[in-house]
Each structure stands twice: as structure tokens, then as C-alpha cells.
Amino acid sequence: MAAPSIPTEVQGRWGAVELVVTREDIRAATAWQMREPRHAVIVHLGGLMRRLETELDGVAARPGPPSAGDIWVVPAGRRYASQASGGRIRYGVLYVEPEALAQLAGDGGIAPRFAHRDEFLYRSVERLAGLIGQDDDLSGLLGGSVGQALALHLAQRYRTGAAAAGPRGPRLSERAQARLQERIHSHLGDRITLDDLAEIAGMSPHNLLVAFRAAFGTTPAQYVIAQRLRRARWLLANTAQDITAIALETGFASHSHLTTAFRRHVGLAPRDFRRRWRDDA
């Protein structure tokens, strides 16, 4: 049996923001753990992952394997663990000091996110990754600007507390969040209704809408669409399945329904996305 490969890392720091980019062979099952005093944003940057199971403070989530750009947000002090297998992958971990966010927003806390899409965050991390090792003054200035923009983005979009979601109103426990995610991720090809999700959460549909937005930063409908597109991306990139079959498997009514949603949210038709991904690979 071949010896497991040793991950290779490069890193850079710009003020309160640090980025570590790792290349790793996970053809053998691989496990990771972290518990950081800083916030950590994990970004899948490329490579094939066939299986992924994650947990935060013992609460498990099985969102399925990621595509490039999928994001996990791990707040400072929380215990994150994951197990995965696949091929050769590349991922980045962006570390941000809570004190830096507190200076920007008055509250240094951020909310966890699993299997999340945030194109600004993803592209900014890729930009910083390209600046690692560049020692000239212009690269330093650019890195500082991108790092500051990322800190502002996290403070605005992911912060917790009254400033983010209001001091009162219905809230979802993290176990309830996990149950809702499990339901959605495991039934992407089925009809998912607000009433079904409200029953799982033990809330009225109205209260679920309020609590869901506070927990996930989006509505249930938008979250379901994002997860269906996330799964469709993975299938387009890593299988030879017919696009109509992918559409039906991920909860879209037809090839044209998937194409319309894909163009609106990704900016490409599924066929063009598959071709571009293979050209890049």
C-alpha cells in the first residue's frame, strides 16, 4: 500500500487576515480537526472530493461533496471535524481575528455556515492565494486591500447578535439547523415544502421564515435552490451524466428549468459550465 502523501502548504498574512492554502491527496480516507481562537473560513478551491461528512461541536452534517467555491464558516472557539475521501484537492483556510471584526461591527462573532456559496468570498480568497509569496510593494498593498474587504464582508454578512438578526424573535437551535439541512440535502430531487420544513423545526411557517433567515442568511427557497445548483455543479464536473438526468436528480423539472436557473445564478448554461470546467482541469 502506498504511503499517504504529505500535504503541502503555503501561507500569507495581511493585517488581521491569514490564508493557508493546502494541496492534499485524499484518495485514502482523511480526517481533519480544528479548534481555533480565530474565525476560520474553509474554501474548497479545486479537485475531486467524493465523500464529505462534517460536524461542529458534535452536531453532524452531511451536505455531500463540494465543488470549487463551496465554503464552510467555523466561528472562533468551535470544534470542527470532518472526514473525506476523493482525489487530489486544493483548499484554503482563511483565518480572521475576532477583535478585527469587533472593531468593524461592534460584535466579533460570526455565524457558522456549511456548504455555502459566496462568490465574493471565494474569488477574494483565490486572489489572495495568488498573492502568496509576492514580496513587492504593490502585491502587499493589494493583499491588504483584499484582506480588509474580506473582513468587512464577514462583519456585514455573517455577524451574529442583535445587530445581525434582531434581539428577539424565533431562533433555530443548531440541532434544528442540522435537521433542516439534512432534510434538504437528502431530498434535493423531491418536492420540499415550507410546511414540511416548519414541522421539522417545530415552528409555524411564518416563524420558520424569520428564524431560517437569521440562521442561514437567506430564505428556505433560496437555500434549496443554492443546494440544488451546488449538487448540479458537482455532477456536471465529475460525472458524464446526461444534463436532463442531472436536472431531474437535483429537483429541477427539466433540462430547460435547470438551464434557466444555472444561467441566472452561475452565469453559464450547464453545458458551457461542464466544458469550461474540463478545459480548466
Tab-separated table of C-alpha atoms in Angstrom:
chain	number	residue	atom	x	y	z
A	1	MET	CA	0.000	0.000	0.000
A	2	ALA	CA	1.330	3.414	-0.928
A	3	ALA	CA	2.265	5.710	1.923
A	4	PRO	CA	-0.118	8.642	2.432
A	5	SER	CA	1.064	11.855	0.836
A	6	ILE	CA	2.163	14.763	2.999
A	7	PRO	CA	0.037	17.892	2.466
A	8	THR	CA	1.891	20.888	1.059
A	9	GLU	CA	1.037	24.327	2.391
A	10	VAL	CA	1.734	27.940	1.521
A	11	GLN	CA	0.559	30.871	3.590
A	12	GLY	CA	0.369	34.628	3.647
A	13	ARG	CA	-0.741	37.243	6.140
A	14	TRP	CA	-2.225	40.678	5.552
A	15	GLY	CA	-3.016	42.506	8.790
A	16	ALA	CA	-5.632	40.577	10.791
A	17	VAL	CA	-6.222	38.116	7.924
A	18	GLU	CA	-4.140	34.991	7.272
A	19	LEU	CA	-4.621	32.494	4.431
A	20	VAL	CA	-3.220	28.966	4.352
A	21	VAL	CA	-3.566	27.113	1.031
A	22	THR	CA	-3.089	23.348	1.080
A	23	ARG	CA	-2.752	20.693	-1.599
A	24	GLU	CA	-3.528	17.210	-0.345
A	25	ASP	CA	-4.102	13.709	-1.678
A	26	ILE	CA	-7.232	12.240	-0.075
A	27	ARG	CA	-7.524	9.036	-2.095
A	28	ALA	CA	-7.254	7.328	1.284
A	29	ALA	CA	-9.909	8.409	3.802
A	30	THR	CA	-8.686	11.573	5.537
A	31	ALA	CA	-9.803	13.304	8.730
A	32	TRP	CA	-9.311	16.912	9.822
A	33	GLN	CA	-9.981	18.688	13.103
A	34	MET	CA	-9.648	22.270	14.237
A	35	ARG	CA	-10.436	24.428	17.229
A	36	GLU	CA	-9.057	27.897	16.671
A	37	PRO	CA	-9.129	31.121	18.696
A	38	ARG	CA	-9.692	32.804	15.319
A	39	HIS	CA	-12.593	32.516	12.909
A	40	ALA	CA	-11.848	30.068	10.088
A	41	VAL	CA	-13.373	30.129	6.610
A	42	ILE	CA	-12.658	26.920	4.696
A	43	VAL	CA	-12.913	27.246	0.906
A	44	HIS	CA	-12.731	24.282	-1.471
A	45	LEU	CA	-10.574	25.559	-4.333
A	46	GLY	CA	-10.469	22.521	-6.604
A	47	GLY	CA	-10.001	18.801	-7.021
A	48	LEU	CA	-12.307	15.819	-6.649
A	49	MET	CA	-13.945	15.044	-3.333
A	50	ARG	CA	-16.336	12.095	-3.468
A	51	ARG	CA	-17.426	11.957	0.172
A	52	LEU	CA	-17.553	14.546	2.934
A	53	GLU	CA	-19.008	14.380	6.444
A	54	THR	CA	-18.626	17.293	8.837
A	55	GLU	CA	-19.575	18.243	12.360
A	56	LEU	CA	-19.462	21.347	14.527
A	57	ASP	CA	-19.295	20.799	18.290
A	58	GLY	CA	-20.605	17.274	17.752
A	59	VAL	CA	-23.560	18.275	15.559
A	60	ALA	CA	-23.165	16.339	12.305
A	61	ALA	CA	-23.916	17.492	8.768
A	62	ARG	CA	-23.670	15.503	5.534
A	63	PRO	CA	-24.115	18.046	2.731
A	64	GLY	CA	-22.388	15.922	0.106
A	65	PRO	CA	-19.075	16.573	-1.634
A	66	PRO	CA	-18.148	20.148	-2.537
A	67	SER	CA	-17.408	21.874	-5.794
A	68	ALA	CA	-14.836	24.647	-6.167
A	69	GLY	CA	-16.064	27.693	-4.275
A	70	ASP	CA	-18.063	25.900	-1.582
A	71	ILE	CA	-17.463	27.421	1.842
A	72	TRP	CA	-17.543	26.340	5.481
A	73	VAL	CA	-17.514	29.074	8.160
A	74	VAL	CA	-16.230	27.940	11.566
A	75	PRO	CA	-16.571	30.548	14.343
A	76	ALA	CA	-13.709	31.053	16.780
A	77	GLY	CA	-13.566	28.557	19.627
A	78	ARG	CA	-15.840	25.996	17.965
A	79	ARG	CA	-14.682	22.430	17.398
A	80	TYR	CA	-14.874	21.448	13.728
A	81	ALA	CA	-14.163	17.948	12.429
A	82	SER	CA	-14.562	16.334	9.018
A	83	GLN	CA	-13.849	13.123	7.161
A	84	ALA	CA	-13.439	12.942	3.407
A	85	SER	CA	-12.160	10.878	0.515
A	86	GLY	CA	-11.630	11.547	-3.162
A	87	GLY	CA	-8.554	12.554	-5.141
A	88	ARG	CA	-6.020	15.359	-5.107
A	89	ILE	CA	-7.603	18.511	-3.750
A	90	ARG	CA	-6.704	22.122	-3.058
A	91	TYR	CA	-8.323	24.163	-0.335
A	92	GLY	CA	-7.764	27.369	1.565
A	93	VAL	CA	-8.395	28.284	5.183
A	94	LEU	CA	-8.842	31.986	5.831
A	95	TYR	CA	-8.237	32.956	9.465
A	96	VAL	CA	-9.623	36.228	10.825
A	97	GLU	CA	-9.110	37.702	14.284
A	98	PRO	CA	-12.444	38.252	16.116
A	99	GLU	CA	-11.071	41.523	17.505
A	100	ALA	CA	-10.722	42.834	13.952
A	101	LEU	CA	-14.405	42.166	13.258
A	102	ALA	CA	-15.391	43.695	16.592
A	103	GLN	CA	-13.638	46.910	15.583
A	104	LEU	CA	-15.606	46.951	12.327
A	105	ALA	CA	-19.055	45.925	13.545
A	106	GLY	CA	-19.053	46.114	17.342
A	107	ASP	CA	-19.525	42.354	17.576
A	108	GLY	CA	-16.718	39.935	16.764
A	109	GLY	CA	-18.949	36.877	16.436
A	110	ILE	CA	-19.914	35.241	13.151
A	111	ALA	CA	-22.461	32.566	12.320
A	112	PRO	CA	-21.449	29.096	11.118
A	113	ARG	CA	-22.157	28.067	7.533
A	114	PHE	CA	-21.855	24.639	5.922
A	115	ALA	CA	-21.816	24.017	2.149
A	116	HIS	CA	-22.349	27.715	1.498
A	117	ARG	CA	-21.842	29.702	-1.720
A	118	ASP	CA	-20.423	33.213	-1.605
A	119	GLU	CA	-18.800	34.224	-4.869
A	120	PHE	CA	-17.212	37.372	-3.456
A	121	LEU	CA	-15.581	35.452	-0.628
A	122	TYR	CA	-14.460	32.631	-2.933
A	123	ARG	CA	-12.945	34.921	-5.584
A	124	SER	CA	-11.264	37.074	-2.938
A	125	VAL	CA	-9.637	34.030	-1.351
A	126	GLU	CA	-8.419	32.915	-4.784
A	127	ARG	CA	-6.997	36.419	-5.308
A	128	LEU	CA	-5.140	36.301	-2.012
A	129	ALA	CA	-3.868	32.808	-2.836
A	130	GLY	CA	-2.305	34.223	-5.988
A	131	LEU	CA	-0.511	36.881	-3.926
A	132	ILE	CA	1.154	34.458	-1.522
A	133	GLY	CA	4.921	34.710	-1.926
A	134	GLN	CA	4.750	38.011	-3.810
A	135	ASP	CA	7.005	40.392	-1.863
A	136	ASP	CA	6.743	43.573	-3.937
A	137	ASP	CA	5.018	46.627	-2.512
A	138	LEU	CA	2.088	46.597	-4.956
A	139	SER	CA	1.236	42.988	-4.067
A	140	GLY	CA	1.390	43.911	-0.400
A	141	LEU	CA	-0.963	46.850	-0.911
A	142	LEU	CA	-3.374	44.743	-2.947
A	143	GLY	CA	-3.297	41.937	-0.372
A	144	GLY	CA	-4.007	44.415	2.410
A	145	SER	CA	-6.967	45.850	0.474
A	146	VAL	CA	-8.441	42.425	-0.306
A	147	GLY	CA	-7.927	41.274	3.286
A	148	GLN	CA	-9.685	44.375	4.627
A	149	ALA	CA	-12.550	43.888	2.165
A	150	LEU	CA	-12.938	40.282	3.321
A	151	ALA	CA	-13.037	41.336	6.979
A	152	LEU	CA	-15.700	43.946	6.172
A	153	HIS	CA	-17.678	41.365	4.194
A	154	LEU	CA	-17.616	38.876	7.084
A	155	ALA	CA	-18.582	41.586	9.573
A	156	GLN	CA	-21.531	42.639	7.431
A	157	ARG	CA	-22.831	39.325	6.109
A	158	TYR	CA	-22.013	36.761	8.788
A	159	ARG	CA	-22.063	38.533	12.151
A	160	THR	CA	-24.192	37.257	14.998
A	161	GLY	CA	-26.157	39.050	17.693
A	162	ALA	CA	-28.826	41.707	17.761
A	163	ALA	CA	-27.199	43.750	15.016
A	164	ALA	CA	-27.481	40.811	12.606
A	165	ALA	CA	-30.934	39.392	13.304
A	166	GLY	CA	-32.669	41.448	15.973
A	167	PRO	CA	-32.679	40.814	19.712
A	168	ARG	CA	-35.984	38.952	19.716
A	169	GLY	CA	-37.982	36.643	17.531
A	170	PRO	CA	-37.853	32.906	16.820
A	171	ARG	CA	-34.475	31.238	16.601
A	172	LEU	CA	-33.307	27.834	15.392
A	173	SER	CA	-31.044	25.773	17.608
A	174	GLU	CA	-28.001	24.348	15.867
A	175	ARG	CA	-29.520	20.863	16.104
A	176	ALA	CA	-32.665	22.145	14.411
A	177	GLN	CA	-30.488	23.743	11.739
A	178	ALA	CA	-28.738	20.416	11.226
A	179	ARG	CA	-32.072	18.573	10.916
A	180	LEU	CA	-33.284	21.057	8.307
A	181	GLN	CA	-30.037	20.814	6.336
A	182	GLU	CA	-30.148	17.022	6.465
A	183	ARG	CA	-33.702	17.022	5.151
A	184	ILE	CA	-32.899	19.397	2.313
A	185	HIS	CA	-29.593	17.807	1.308
A	186	SER	CA	-31.021	14.276	1.278
A	187	HIS	CA	-34.187	15.209	-0.654
A	188	LEU	CA	-32.924	17.597	-3.325
A	189	GLY	CA	-34.703	15.602	-6.018
A	190	ASP	CA	-38.021	15.666	-4.171
A	191	ARG	CA	-40.630	18.341	-3.596
A	192	ILE	CA	-39.672	20.334	-0.491
A	193	THR	CA	-42.389	22.488	1.077
A	194	LEU	CA	-42.293	25.215	3.695
A	195	ASP	CA	-44.859	23.294	5.743
A	196	ASP	CA	-42.614	20.207	5.818
A	197	LEU	CA	-39.625	22.249	6.969
A	198	ALA	CA	-41.712	24.074	9.582
A	199	GLU	CA	-42.866	20.742	11.002
A	200	ILE	CA	-39.266	19.524	11.269
A	201	ALA	CA	-38.327	22.737	13.096
A	202	GLY	CA	-41.401	22.633	15.328
A	203	MET	CA	-42.472	26.131	14.239
A	204	SER	CA	-45.186	27.839	12.256
A	205	PRO	CA	-44.240	28.581	8.638
A	206	HIS	CA	-44.049	32.311	9.427
A	207	ASN	CA	-41.725	31.801	12.400
A	208	LEU	CA	-39.583	29.429	10.360
A	209	LEU	CA	-39.097	32.086	7.674
A	210	VAL	CA	-37.853	34.552	10.310
A	211	ALA	CA	-35.670	32.012	12.124
A	212	PHE	CA	-34.279	30.491	8.921
A	213	ARG	CA	-33.077	33.842	7.619
A	214	ALA	CA	-31.465	34.622	10.977
A	215	ALA	CA	-29.667	31.252	10.968
A	216	PHE	CA	-28.682	30.915	7.305
A	217	GLY	CA	-28.781	34.460	5.948
A	218	THR	CA	-31.295	33.504	3.269
A	219	THR	CA	-34.839	32.199	2.800
A	220	PRO	CA	-35.661	28.461	2.680
A	221	ALA	CA	-36.483	28.711	-1.031
A	222	GLN	CA	-33.196	30.441	-1.842
A	223	TYR	CA	-31.284	27.909	0.257
A	224	VAL	CA	-32.916	24.963	-1.548
A	225	ILE	CA	-32.112	26.478	-4.972
A	226	ALA	CA	-28.493	27.083	-3.906
A	227	GLN	CA	-28.093	23.484	-2.730
A	228	ARG	CA	-29.684	22.066	-5.875
A	229	LEU	CA	-27.310	24.109	-8.010
A	230	ARG	CA	-24.390	23.096	-5.800
A	231	ARG	CA	-25.175	19.421	-6.393
A	232	ALA	CA	-25.698	20.028	-10.110
A	233	ARG	CA	-22.256	21.688	-10.317
A	234	TRP	CA	-20.632	18.636	-8.768
A	235	LEU	CA	-22.424	16.213	-11.100
A	236	LEU	CA	-21.585	18.292	-14.172
A	237	ALA	CA	-17.921	18.496	-13.192
A	238	ASN	CA	-17.369	14.927	-12.001
A	239	THR	CA	-19.710	12.653	-13.940
A	240	ALA	CA	-20.733	12.026	-17.540
A	241	GLN	CA	-24.431	12.011	-16.663
A	242	ASP	CA	-26.856	13.463	-19.181
A	243	ILE	CA	-27.875	17.015	-18.255
A	244	THR	CA	-31.570	16.102	-18.252
A	245	ALA	CA	-30.845	13.297	-15.769
A	246	ILE	CA	-28.879	15.730	-13.596
A	247	ALA	CA	-31.781	18.193	-13.709
A	248	LEU	CA	-34.273	15.587	-12.508
A	249	GLU	CA	-31.901	14.222	-9.846
A	250	THR	CA	-31.417	17.678	-8.356
A	251	GLY	CA	-35.075	18.702	-8.237
A	252	PHE	CA	-35.467	20.661	-11.475
A	253	ALA	CA	-38.443	19.876	-13.693
A	254	SER	CA	-36.486	19.645	-16.946
A	255	HIS	CA	-33.250	20.384	-18.796
A	256	SER	CA	-34.562	23.878	-19.610
A	257	HIS	CA	-35.545	24.540	-15.987
A	258	LEU	CA	-32.013	23.707	-14.819
A	259	THR	CA	-30.518	25.782	-17.640
A	260	THR	CA	-32.588	28.841	-16.711
A	261	ALA	CA	-31.626	28.602	-13.019
A	262	PHE	CA	-27.991	27.874	-13.854
A	263	ARG	CA	-27.717	30.887	-16.163
A	264	ARG	CA	-29.317	33.161	-13.562
A	265	HIS	CA	-27.140	32.062	-10.627
A	266	VAL	CA	-23.903	30.823	-12.242
A	267	GLY	CA	-23.812	32.918	-15.412
A	268	LEU	CA	-23.380	29.937	-17.755
A	269	ALA	CA	-25.503	27.206	-19.267
A	270	PRO	CA	-24.829	23.768	-17.704
A	271	ARG	CA	-23.248	22.553	-20.953
A	272	ASP	CA	-20.856	25.513	-21.041
A	273	PHE	CA	-20.031	25.102	-17.347
A	274	ARG	CA	-19.098	21.438	-17.949
A	275	ARG	CA	-16.964	22.302	-20.970
A	276	ARG	CA	-15.169	25.147	-19.188
A	277	TRP	CA	-14.531	23.053	-16.090
A	278	ARG	CA	-12.993	20.246	-18.179
A	279	ASP	CA	-10.858	22.724	-20.132
A	280	ASP	CA	-9.582	24.221	-16.857
A	281	ALA	CA	-8.924	20.784	-15.378
